[in-house]
Short mmCIF file of C-alpha atoms in Angstrom, two decimals:
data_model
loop_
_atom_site.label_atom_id
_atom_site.label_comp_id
_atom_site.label_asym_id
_atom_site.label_seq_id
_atom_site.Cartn_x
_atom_site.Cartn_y
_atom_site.Cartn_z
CA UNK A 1 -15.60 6.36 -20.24
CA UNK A 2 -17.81 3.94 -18.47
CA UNK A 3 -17.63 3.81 -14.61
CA UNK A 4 -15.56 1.56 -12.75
CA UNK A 5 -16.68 -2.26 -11.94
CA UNK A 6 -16.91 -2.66 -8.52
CA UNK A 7 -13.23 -1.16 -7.64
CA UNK A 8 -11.54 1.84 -7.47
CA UNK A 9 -13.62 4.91 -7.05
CA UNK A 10 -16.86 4.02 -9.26
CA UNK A 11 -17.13 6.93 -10.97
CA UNK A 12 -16.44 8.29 -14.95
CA UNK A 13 -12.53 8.29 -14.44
CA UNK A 14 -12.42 11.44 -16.92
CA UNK A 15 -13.85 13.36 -13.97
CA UNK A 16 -12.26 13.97 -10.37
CA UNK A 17 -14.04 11.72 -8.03
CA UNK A 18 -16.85 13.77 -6.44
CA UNK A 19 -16.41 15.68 -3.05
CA UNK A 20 -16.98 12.74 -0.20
CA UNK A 21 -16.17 10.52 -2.74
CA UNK A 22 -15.29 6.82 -1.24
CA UNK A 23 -12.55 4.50 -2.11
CA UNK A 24 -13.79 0.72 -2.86
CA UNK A 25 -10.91 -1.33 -1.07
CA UNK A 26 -11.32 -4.70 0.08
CA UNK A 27 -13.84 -5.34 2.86
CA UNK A 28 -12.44 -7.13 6.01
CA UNK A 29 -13.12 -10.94 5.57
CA UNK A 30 -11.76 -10.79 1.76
CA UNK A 31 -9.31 -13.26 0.81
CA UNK A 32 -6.38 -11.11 0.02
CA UNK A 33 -5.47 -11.29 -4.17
CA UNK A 34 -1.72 -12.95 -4.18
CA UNK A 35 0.66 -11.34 -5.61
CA UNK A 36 4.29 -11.89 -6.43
CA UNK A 37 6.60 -8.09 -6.96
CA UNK A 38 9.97 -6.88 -7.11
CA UNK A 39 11.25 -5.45 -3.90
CA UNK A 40 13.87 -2.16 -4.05
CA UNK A 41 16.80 -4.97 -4.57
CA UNK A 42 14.92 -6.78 -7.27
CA UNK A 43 14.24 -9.21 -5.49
CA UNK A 44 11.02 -11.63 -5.43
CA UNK A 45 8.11 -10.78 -2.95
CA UNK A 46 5.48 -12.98 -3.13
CA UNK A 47 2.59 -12.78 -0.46
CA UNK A 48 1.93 -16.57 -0.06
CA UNK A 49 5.46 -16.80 1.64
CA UNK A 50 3.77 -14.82 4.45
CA UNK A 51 1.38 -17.11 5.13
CA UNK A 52 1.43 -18.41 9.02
CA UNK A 53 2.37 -14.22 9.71
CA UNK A 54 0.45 -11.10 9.76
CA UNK A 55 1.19 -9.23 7.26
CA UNK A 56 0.58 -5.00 6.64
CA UNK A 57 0.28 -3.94 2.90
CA UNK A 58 0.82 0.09 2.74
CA UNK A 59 -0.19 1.01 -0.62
CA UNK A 60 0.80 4.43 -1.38
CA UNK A 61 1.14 6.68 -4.66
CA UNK A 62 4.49 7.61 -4.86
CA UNK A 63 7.83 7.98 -3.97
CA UNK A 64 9.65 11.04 -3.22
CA UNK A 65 6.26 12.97 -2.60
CA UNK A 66 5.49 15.31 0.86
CA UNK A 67 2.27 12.75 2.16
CA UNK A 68 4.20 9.57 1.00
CA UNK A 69 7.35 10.96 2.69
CA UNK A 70 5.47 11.55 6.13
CA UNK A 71 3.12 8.61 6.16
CA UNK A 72 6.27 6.12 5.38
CA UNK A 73 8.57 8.05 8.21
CA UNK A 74 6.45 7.61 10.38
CA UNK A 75 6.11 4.03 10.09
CA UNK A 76 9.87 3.75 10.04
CA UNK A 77 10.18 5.74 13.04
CA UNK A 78 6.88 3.40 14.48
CA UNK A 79 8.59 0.20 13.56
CA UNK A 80 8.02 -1.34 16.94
CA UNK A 81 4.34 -1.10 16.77
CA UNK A 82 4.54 -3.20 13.89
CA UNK A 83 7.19 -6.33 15.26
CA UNK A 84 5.14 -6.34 18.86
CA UNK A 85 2.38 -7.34 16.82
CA UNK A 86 4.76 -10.12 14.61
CA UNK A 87 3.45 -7.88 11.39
CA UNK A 88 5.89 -7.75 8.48
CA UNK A 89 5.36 -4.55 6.35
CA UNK A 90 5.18 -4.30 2.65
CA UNK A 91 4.53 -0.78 1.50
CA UNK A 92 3.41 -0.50 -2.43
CA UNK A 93 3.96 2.01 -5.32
CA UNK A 94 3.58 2.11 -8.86
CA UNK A 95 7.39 3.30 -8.64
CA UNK A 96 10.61 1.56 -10.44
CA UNK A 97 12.94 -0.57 -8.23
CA UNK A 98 15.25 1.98 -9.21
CA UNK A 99 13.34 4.49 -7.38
CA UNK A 100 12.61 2.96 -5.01
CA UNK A 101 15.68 1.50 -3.50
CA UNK A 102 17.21 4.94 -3.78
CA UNK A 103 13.90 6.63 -1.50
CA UNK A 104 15.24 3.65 0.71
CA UNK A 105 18.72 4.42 1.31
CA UNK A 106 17.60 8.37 1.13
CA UNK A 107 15.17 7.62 4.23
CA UNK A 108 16.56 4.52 5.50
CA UNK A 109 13.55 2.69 4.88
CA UNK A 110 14.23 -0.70 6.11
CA UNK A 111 11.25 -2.73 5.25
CA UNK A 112 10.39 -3.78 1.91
CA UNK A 113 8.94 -1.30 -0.63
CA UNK A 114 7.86 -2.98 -3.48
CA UNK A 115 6.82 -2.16 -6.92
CA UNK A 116 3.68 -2.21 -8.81
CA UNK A 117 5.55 -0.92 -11.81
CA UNK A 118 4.30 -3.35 -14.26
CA UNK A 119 1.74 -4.89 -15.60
CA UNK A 120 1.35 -0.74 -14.54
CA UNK A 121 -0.89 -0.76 -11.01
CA UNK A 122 -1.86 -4.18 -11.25
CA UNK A 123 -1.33 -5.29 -7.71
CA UNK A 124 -3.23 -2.14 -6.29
CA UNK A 125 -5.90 -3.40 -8.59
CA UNK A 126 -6.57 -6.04 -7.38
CA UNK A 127 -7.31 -4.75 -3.57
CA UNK A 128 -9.18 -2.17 -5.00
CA UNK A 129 -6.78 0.56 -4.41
CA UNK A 130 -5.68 1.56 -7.95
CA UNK A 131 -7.37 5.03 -9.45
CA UNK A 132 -6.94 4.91 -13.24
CA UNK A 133 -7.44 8.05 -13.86
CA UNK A 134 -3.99 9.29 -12.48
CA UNK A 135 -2.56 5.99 -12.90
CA UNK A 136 -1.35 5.75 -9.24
CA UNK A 137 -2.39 3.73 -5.97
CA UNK A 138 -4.31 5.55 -3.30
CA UNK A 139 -3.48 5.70 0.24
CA UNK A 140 -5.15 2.16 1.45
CA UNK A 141 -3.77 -0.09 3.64
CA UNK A 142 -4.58 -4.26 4.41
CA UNK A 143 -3.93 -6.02 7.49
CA UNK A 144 -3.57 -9.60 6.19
CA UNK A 145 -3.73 -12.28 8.99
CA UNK A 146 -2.14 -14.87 9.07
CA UNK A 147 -4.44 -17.36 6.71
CA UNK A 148 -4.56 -14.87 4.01
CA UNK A 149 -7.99 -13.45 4.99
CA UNK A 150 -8.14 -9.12 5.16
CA UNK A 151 -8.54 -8.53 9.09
CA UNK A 152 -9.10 -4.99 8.32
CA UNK A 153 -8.66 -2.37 5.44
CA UNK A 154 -8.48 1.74 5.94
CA UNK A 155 -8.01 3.90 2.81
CA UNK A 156 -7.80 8.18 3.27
CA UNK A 157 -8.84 10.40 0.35
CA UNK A 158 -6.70 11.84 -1.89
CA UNK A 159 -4.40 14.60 -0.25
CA UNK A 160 -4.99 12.88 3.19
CA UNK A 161 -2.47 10.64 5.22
CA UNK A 162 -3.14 8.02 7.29
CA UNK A 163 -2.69 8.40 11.17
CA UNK A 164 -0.53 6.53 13.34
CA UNK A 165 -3.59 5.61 15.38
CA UNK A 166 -5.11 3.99 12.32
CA UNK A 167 -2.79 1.19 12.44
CA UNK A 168 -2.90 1.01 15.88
CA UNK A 169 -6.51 0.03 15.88
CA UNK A 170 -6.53 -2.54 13.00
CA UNK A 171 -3.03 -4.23 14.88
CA UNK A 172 -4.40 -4.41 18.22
CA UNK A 173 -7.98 -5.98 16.52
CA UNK A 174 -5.61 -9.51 16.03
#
């Protein structure tokens, strides 16, 4: 297979991305792609409707997994960091609705987890944060102020959460 265009990891997707390998997200100063998903209720998310806010956009691979458990807990349990900074967060999967509203009410995840179910990964795409290879997002995350514009992006390789202090940094750069 030919390598990637510009997003994703860059490299032959038959092959595991090579040690030190680099996601491609979207730079700080990109316009952020809109986007309009399901959230666990079915309802309609669409980006836009943010605009005027900051918004955080936690893609992650997938529900129900040890990383994706931790890294999401933690927000939930770090919720303040988020409203003292008037962020709303949107975490991201390639997961159902189904699934996802039940990893809700399993965790009480009360922010919106939304789903890049179909067209499959498309959303994640779009920021760069999609690996077709295993057909799920990668651990990147967007701070999207509020005009639309990426304030700042952090992605962690495969197998790797993101810290706490991550978001701290990119929140208090507002």
């Amino acid at each position: 297979m030919p390598a990637a265009s510009g997003l994703g990891w860059g490299v032959d997707s038959t092959e595991p991305p090579p040690e030190g390998a680099r996601l491609v997200i979207l730079p700080p100063g990109a316009p952020a792609p809109d986007f309009g998903l399901s959230n666990q209720f079915g309802q309609p998310v669409q980006l836009r409707d943010f605009r005027g806010h900051t918004v955080v956009v936690v893609f992650f691979p997938l529900a129900y997994s040890g990383i994706c458990h931790g890294e999401l807990g933690e927000l939930r349990d770090n919720i303040a960091l988020f409203e003292a900074a008037g962020a709303e967060l949107l975490a991201v999967s390639v997961d159902s609705k189904h699934t996802l509203r039940s990893w809700a009410e399993l965790e009480g995840f009360e922010f919106p987890l939304l789903s890049d179910f179909w067209p499959h990964g498309a959303v994640a795409d779009s920021f760069g944060a999609f690996d077709e290879r295993t057909g799920l997002a990668q651990r990147a995350t967007f701070v999207i102020d509020a005009d639309g514009v990426v304030a700042s992006s952090f992605a962690t390789p495969r197998g790797e959460a993101r810290s706490l202090e991550q978001y701290r940094t990119a929140l208090s750069a507002l």
